[in-house]
């Protein structure tokens, strides 16, 4: 937010503003936009999958294209849609919830976003350059090593770049929460969404490096003829599976914990009640994260690790049902005795409880190793993870978007359309995925390009496809709602839901410095305390004074562009060494940006006290 | 700006504390070098059986690393609760990872 | 709440559809187990389903009551509920009960895991070396000098030990109604046993993504009585790969088979050349390419253009072009390779 | 900005690296990053341990490794860790010149280490024909040790950039955290090396 940018008008200035912004709220918009775009892309890929499976031995997609479709659907949805959408919500809300003016590393925040975005674009460029990756989102070696063309190369580099961005985001949130809480905001007074942001970031910090290493090994094997997964030279393909799942299981909790957090906030707001068992909720979150690191081999029950390993991992996996159960029952207890308002944000939260419970329960069924010999790699697993991911994470994202839309964009989404979208989505979702449990057990493995005639699988698949289209309709209604709201939506007050946490204490949308004066927190649900026991608004913890703001910068964008170019270089240098130039140019650009960044002093600027005084409250 | 850099601005009490600290760090350095020499000698002279040498040198490495973290990197000081939490978190994930991948070799 | 009714109706509808479709196709579905492994798994599936239904009912009952009783009522707009912090007793209850439920599930799981991993008797049983290939299966009966591809003959009522390795990428062997799956890795031999309780032809599948034609990597398990199995073994051992075909067309086919260098990859007889499937008992095969009806039309199509049937297969492009005429002759030759009377058709009938 | 007295106070605080919010953020940020790096290197170590006997008929660890060079490298890097401690000691005493001096020594030791490593790799390639592509063991060895080497290179560039940039302006609260986080990073490189010389070289020599 440089002074110059606010004075100029027009699209160019607007664009420049977003390209250079280091404001966490604008970066949140970018994340939501980017993640939303990839969600639509992943959704369209899902529809292609379902069209192909509408009837037996269908030839809508070719075999190779089908494998590209599922790979890109899974990869896009997990890395480029669900996670960034959560990062967007965290960016928008978490600093407000702890009464901070900014995040710890505004520059890194922007860099993180642009790395994610360019990584995602790089990955999707594969569609136009000879074919997408086709070895599944898990990219098991040696299939991924032998996969012809450059598809898997795009996978390794795209994920490497966007993964680096995510890691930065995680560290940024951690430090923000450790050092930048407003006075009185102790750890045990933080809203649950902030807590889950914290724990999720810890998971990102410890899980992503394993993926980073795995991707390096894959990249080296494919591009530089190393022998990690080359059995003839002593390589071992199970290493990839371990590295992938050491990352992969924590990853699924990265996808669900933020949702748990925001549901906690939503349930307590719309029940007008304090969250039941706050302490237990916090510890359950930490316990889930901790256990989440000890269960990865449940994806590998059939690899042949032996009965001892299978038993240990089976029990560790089942144990996660306990802290998760604590959460489910605490949410129910929060509603119990409350005064429940049902609007579209709350509907998504209410839809989540039965959906996620089903998904979680099938998860525990999968954890029973011997039963998993039957479930593994069948549609039962597909059903399980869509119940938890769609019914948990996607419902969570949608709940969060409806809940915080006023705060983020200053307008309230249309209720009628919100409710319609919810019901259609809920019905479509259950139609699509419930039946898949049975399809799996009836002998339909996953990642099957075609299923054969006369195997009793036709009806189930047809129902499933119909459901997917209903979800598509719901998504379109949501899009219309967003456009409608942008054009003639109702303007939002600062606190439309009678909120309890600090983000509702400031205007919607918040000014770019968030809090004119840092608020003083007197307990859990600080705004609620002030409403019931105080003046109805936050007491400032400091006298009005100058506010220090960071400088905007285009460097993150250029740096990410550099890595993007270098990514292409790496992929194509195998074909022609001239591409090494792109590698050097790209990395060089990034390094120069880094150098500029570290040599130049960035002291930021101050908003003067007088200017703040002039602004209305 | 360099005129601001005034050596005398650090008071003598702090100076003494810094010195004491430095002494501890020197001792830990000496121990680290000692451990390294022991580890190399053990291997070079094959003084013990393989079954003993490996655990012993691993133990020496771990102690050395503890010195690095606690003295050189000040993890023993107050204000380092979060750093040590994160390092131990990392170590936890690291131990699991290494232990699992090690089993591949015995498969 | 109107929508709620709709969901329920749809739920019921889809449930009905499932019941109508039954539990899937016999000898393919895991829901009607016909082997030891599948039965052990099924017991756990039933037990865990029971536990889950209990949990789900509890959650839903509390959920519905909470929603109905505690919705904001008209005229209560300013009502502020009591801000409850928590409740030790309740929280203990919903921590302890799930722990108990998990234990109920964990104990039999561990027991079953060890039971199915018990290979101590493998010395006494039938041992088969299984090789997974893109996109077909090879079976080598250890000590019997028998090789087959795609159709795996086993005796009923006995544990048959499979020692599995892959020649290329990871596959996973799954015979849903007989046994759960196990991966077939390129670097180490994985062992599992299967035991069919009844005679029959069971569908087998590859369950680990292995390339474009992953979904077509089917095979069959032909379970026959132990006596029939012994007969089949001796029939297979008696095969003379040099034997004259029955008629002239087949003889021409045999010549073409050599001329077109089919022999380079496909063995007839027990020699272990394993670039392509072993064709010794091709005439008895239950399917062509693992999933097509065994008739001349399909076989001719396959010989002329396998790519159109199994995309990405390793046969395409590795032999000179074959005209339809020639393909028919080769097909005649292959179809009459029937070394034994014990066939998929005879199994279980 | 250079006249901002809050960054160049009359009396340097005892912990200049953590005196400002930015400093504190950098301090925690780098520590947390090291937590992640621990898992990163653990994954490389794990891969190496799984593959260290997969020599595919090529040279084995006992054939290759000599202890003398590794010992010298270890001494260089360990000492550089101590010299960076000295630098931080002088930072706390607000003695900028001495701090720069000790950092320069650190940089030299680091370069010495790198030189030895490059020599070592060249030696394996020319004398034994042992490359990245020889076997799974080769890939794992060069990747693990090479990533550590890459960290050393990055650390050195960071250090030199810091020293050159600040040579003329002395210590202040803006750059003190940068120096301090560098020193943490450098110690961590040493920590990783301790495990490399133990797990790769010593255990490799034992067999
Ligand atoms: C948001 C994502 C998410 C979440 C939250 C989970 C949660 C869980 N998952 Fe899931 N899972 C995935 C995403 C997720 N999973 C994905 C993407 C895959 C497939 C990857 C691939 O192969 O492509 C997968 C695969 C997967 C497998 C491997 C299956 C296979 O490939 O063979 C297993 C096996 O154990 C498993 C188990 C679990 C368990 C036990 C939980 C638990 O955390 C669930 C806990 C919740 C509950 C249990 C419900 C609430 C609890 C109560 C009401 C209390 C009482 C309950 C009991 C006593 C049972 N998951
Ligand atoms: C966050 C994760 C996520 C999400 C949200 C989804 C969402 C969906 N997935 Fe998911 N899926 C995965 C993660 C996810 N999936 C993963 C990891 C795999 C495994 C991949 C692998 O095996 O490697 C998988 C695999 C997978 C399969 C199995 C493929 C196979 O094994 O062969 C199927 C099949 O039905 C499927 C279906 C769906 C459907 C119907 C949705 C629906 O919920 C989607 C709903 C959304 C829409 C329908 C969008 C509609 C968009 C529009 C209408 C566009 C409008 C456009 C404009 C205005 C431009 N998915
Ligand atoms: Cu998992």
PDB file of C-alpha atoms in Angstrom, chain A residues 313-394:
ATOM      1  CA  UNK A 313       0.470 -48.352  12.584  1.00  0.00           C
ATOM      2  CA  UNK A 314      -3.059 -49.738  12.742  1.00  0.00           C
ATOM      3  CA  UNK A 315      -3.319 -49.009  16.456  1.00  0.00           C
ATOM      4  CA  UNK A 316      -1.693 -45.594  16.207  1.00  0.00           C
ATOM      5  CA  UNK A 317      -4.142 -44.696  13.448  1.00  0.00           C
ATOM      6  CA  UNK A 318      -7.181 -45.799  15.381  1.00  0.00           C
ATOM      7  CA  UNK A 319      -5.999 -43.733  18.339  1.00  0.00           C
ATOM      8  CA  UNK A 320      -6.695 -40.571  16.358  1.00  0.00           C
ATOM      9  CA  UNK A 321     -10.401 -41.323  16.626  1.00  0.00           C
ATOM     10  CA  UNK A 322     -10.218 -40.375  20.312  1.00  0.00           C
ATOM     11  CA  UNK A 323      -9.106 -36.725  20.096  1.00  0.00           C
ATOM     12  CA  UNK A 324     -11.266 -36.237  17.021  1.00  0.00           C
ATOM     13  CA  UNK A 325     -14.232 -37.648  18.880  1.00  0.00           C
ATOM     14  CA  UNK A 326     -13.566 -35.198  21.709  1.00  0.00           C
ATOM     15  CA  UNK A 327     -13.915 -32.453  19.158  1.00  0.00           C
ATOM     16  CA  UNK A 328     -17.127 -33.732  17.638  1.00  0.00           C
ATOM     17  CA  UNK A 329     -18.784 -34.082  21.030  1.00  0.00           C
ATOM     18  CA  UNK A 330     -17.534 -30.709  22.217  1.00  0.00           C
ATOM     19  CA  UNK A 331     -19.112 -29.090  19.187  1.00  0.00           C
ATOM     20  CA  UNK A 332     -22.381 -30.832  19.913  1.00  0.00           C
ATOM     21  CA  UNK A 333     -22.130 -29.707  23.525  1.00  0.00           C
ATOM     22  CA  UNK A 334     -21.463 -26.165  22.379  1.00  0.00           C
ATOM     23  CA  UNK A 335     -24.768 -26.148  20.515  1.00  0.00           C
ATOM     24  CA  UNK A 336     -26.540 -27.895  23.368  1.00  0.00           C
ATOM     25  CA  UNK A 337     -28.220 -25.292  25.520  1.00  0.00           C
ATOM     26  CA  UNK A 338     -27.388 -22.539  23.085  1.00  0.00           C
ATOM     27  CA  UNK A 339     -29.526 -20.294  20.956  1.00  0.00           C
ATOM     28  CA  UNK A 340     -28.806 -21.537  17.471  1.00  0.00           C
ATOM     29  CA  UNK A 341     -29.075 -19.312  14.435  1.00  0.00           C
ATOM     30  CA  UNK A 342     -29.055 -21.163  11.127  1.00  0.00           C
ATOM     31  CA  UNK A 343     -27.743 -19.216   8.158  1.00  0.00           C
ATOM     32  CA  UNK A 344     -25.612 -20.315   5.259  1.00  0.00           C
ATOM     33  CA  UNK A 345     -22.326 -20.213   7.181  1.00  0.00           C
ATOM     34  CA  UNK A 346     -23.854 -22.264   9.976  1.00  0.00           C
ATOM     35  CA  UNK A 347     -25.449 -24.658   7.480  1.00  0.00           C
ATOM     36  CA  UNK A 348     -22.073 -25.634   6.087  1.00  0.00           C
ATOM     37  CA  UNK A 349     -20.882 -26.175   9.640  1.00  0.00           C
ATOM     38  CA  UNK A 350     -23.916 -28.278  10.471  1.00  0.00           C
ATOM     39  CA  UNK A 351     -23.514 -30.295   7.284  1.00  0.00           C
ATOM     40  CA  UNK A 352     -19.955 -30.974   8.259  1.00  0.00           C
ATOM     41  CA  UNK A 353     -20.757 -32.921  11.431  1.00  0.00           C
ATOM     42  CA  UNK A 354     -22.507 -35.962   9.945  1.00  0.00           C
ATOM     43  CA  UNK A 355     -20.404 -35.920   6.766  1.00  0.00           C
ATOM     44  CA  UNK A 356     -17.113 -35.788   8.563  1.00  0.00           C
ATOM     45  CA  UNK A 357     -18.213 -38.342  11.125  1.00  0.00           C
ATOM     46  CA  UNK A 358     -18.953 -40.790   8.318  1.00  0.00           C
ATOM     47  CA  UNK A 359     -15.607 -40.075   6.697  1.00  0.00           C
ATOM     48  CA  UNK A 360     -13.760 -40.381   9.973  1.00  0.00           C
ATOM     49  CA  UNK A 361     -15.451 -43.634  10.793  1.00  0.00           C
ATOM     50  CA  UNK A 362     -14.580 -45.155   7.449  1.00  0.00           C
ATOM     51  CA  UNK A 363     -11.050 -43.932   8.208  1.00  0.00           C
ATOM     52  CA  UNK A 364     -11.020 -46.015  11.356  1.00  0.00           C
ATOM     53  CA  UNK A 365     -12.377 -48.940   9.360  1.00  0.00           C
ATOM     54  CA  UNK A 366      -9.475 -48.504   6.943  1.00  0.00           C
ATOM     55  CA  UNK A 367      -7.088 -48.476   9.857  1.00  0.00           C
ATOM     56  CA  UNK A 368      -7.971 -52.064  10.610  1.00  0.00           C
ATOM     57  CA  UNK A 369      -5.064 -53.446   8.604  1.00  0.00           C
ATOM     58  CA  UNK A 370      -6.545 -56.747   7.526  1.00  0.00           C
ATOM     59  CA  UNK A 371      -9.805 -55.133   6.483  1.00  0.00           C
ATOM     60  CA  UNK A 372      -7.712 -52.636   4.545  1.00  0.00           C
ATOM     61  CA  UNK A 373      -6.315 -55.488   2.449  1.00  0.00           C
ATOM     62  CA  UNK A 374      -9.792 -55.416   0.935  1.00  0.00           C
ATOM     63  CA  UNK A 375     -10.402 -51.659   0.971  1.00  0.00           C
ATOM     64  CA  UNK A 376      -7.002 -50.475  -0.164  1.00  0.00           C
ATOM     65  CA  UNK A 377      -6.843 -48.843  -3.575  1.00  0.00           C
ATOM     66  CA  UNK A 378     -10.537 -49.292  -4.152  1.00  0.00           C
ATOM     67  CA  UNK A 379     -13.394 -46.850  -4.317  1.00  0.00           C
ATOM     68  CA  UNK A 380     -13.937 -47.436  -0.619  1.00  0.00           C
ATOM     69  CA  UNK A 381     -10.834 -45.335  -0.034  1.00  0.00           C
ATOM     70  CA  UNK A 382     -12.009 -42.788  -2.590  1.00  0.00           C
ATOM     71  CA  UNK A 383     -15.269 -42.563  -0.660  1.00  0.00           C
ATOM     72  CA  UNK A 384     -13.451 -42.217   2.654  1.00  0.00           C
ATOM     73  CA  UNK A 385     -11.245 -39.393   1.649  1.00  0.00           C
ATOM     74  CA  UNK A 386     -13.869 -37.435  -0.214  1.00  0.00           C
ATOM     75  CA  UNK A 387     -16.107 -37.655   2.849  1.00  0.00           C
ATOM     76  CA  UNK A 388     -13.388 -36.154   5.014  1.00  0.00           C
ATOM     77  CA  UNK A 389     -11.944 -33.792   2.424  1.00  0.00           C
ATOM     78  CA  UNK A 390     -15.114 -32.553   0.782  1.00  0.00           C
ATOM     79  CA  UNK A 391     -17.330 -33.016   3.836  1.00  0.00           C
ATOM     80  CA  UNK A 392     -14.615 -31.604   6.086  1.00  0.00           C
ATOM     81  CA  UNK A 393     -12.175 -29.330   4.311  1.00  0.00           C
ATOM     82  CA  UNK A 394     -14.363 -28.073   1.466  1.00  0.00           C
TER      83      UNK A 394
END
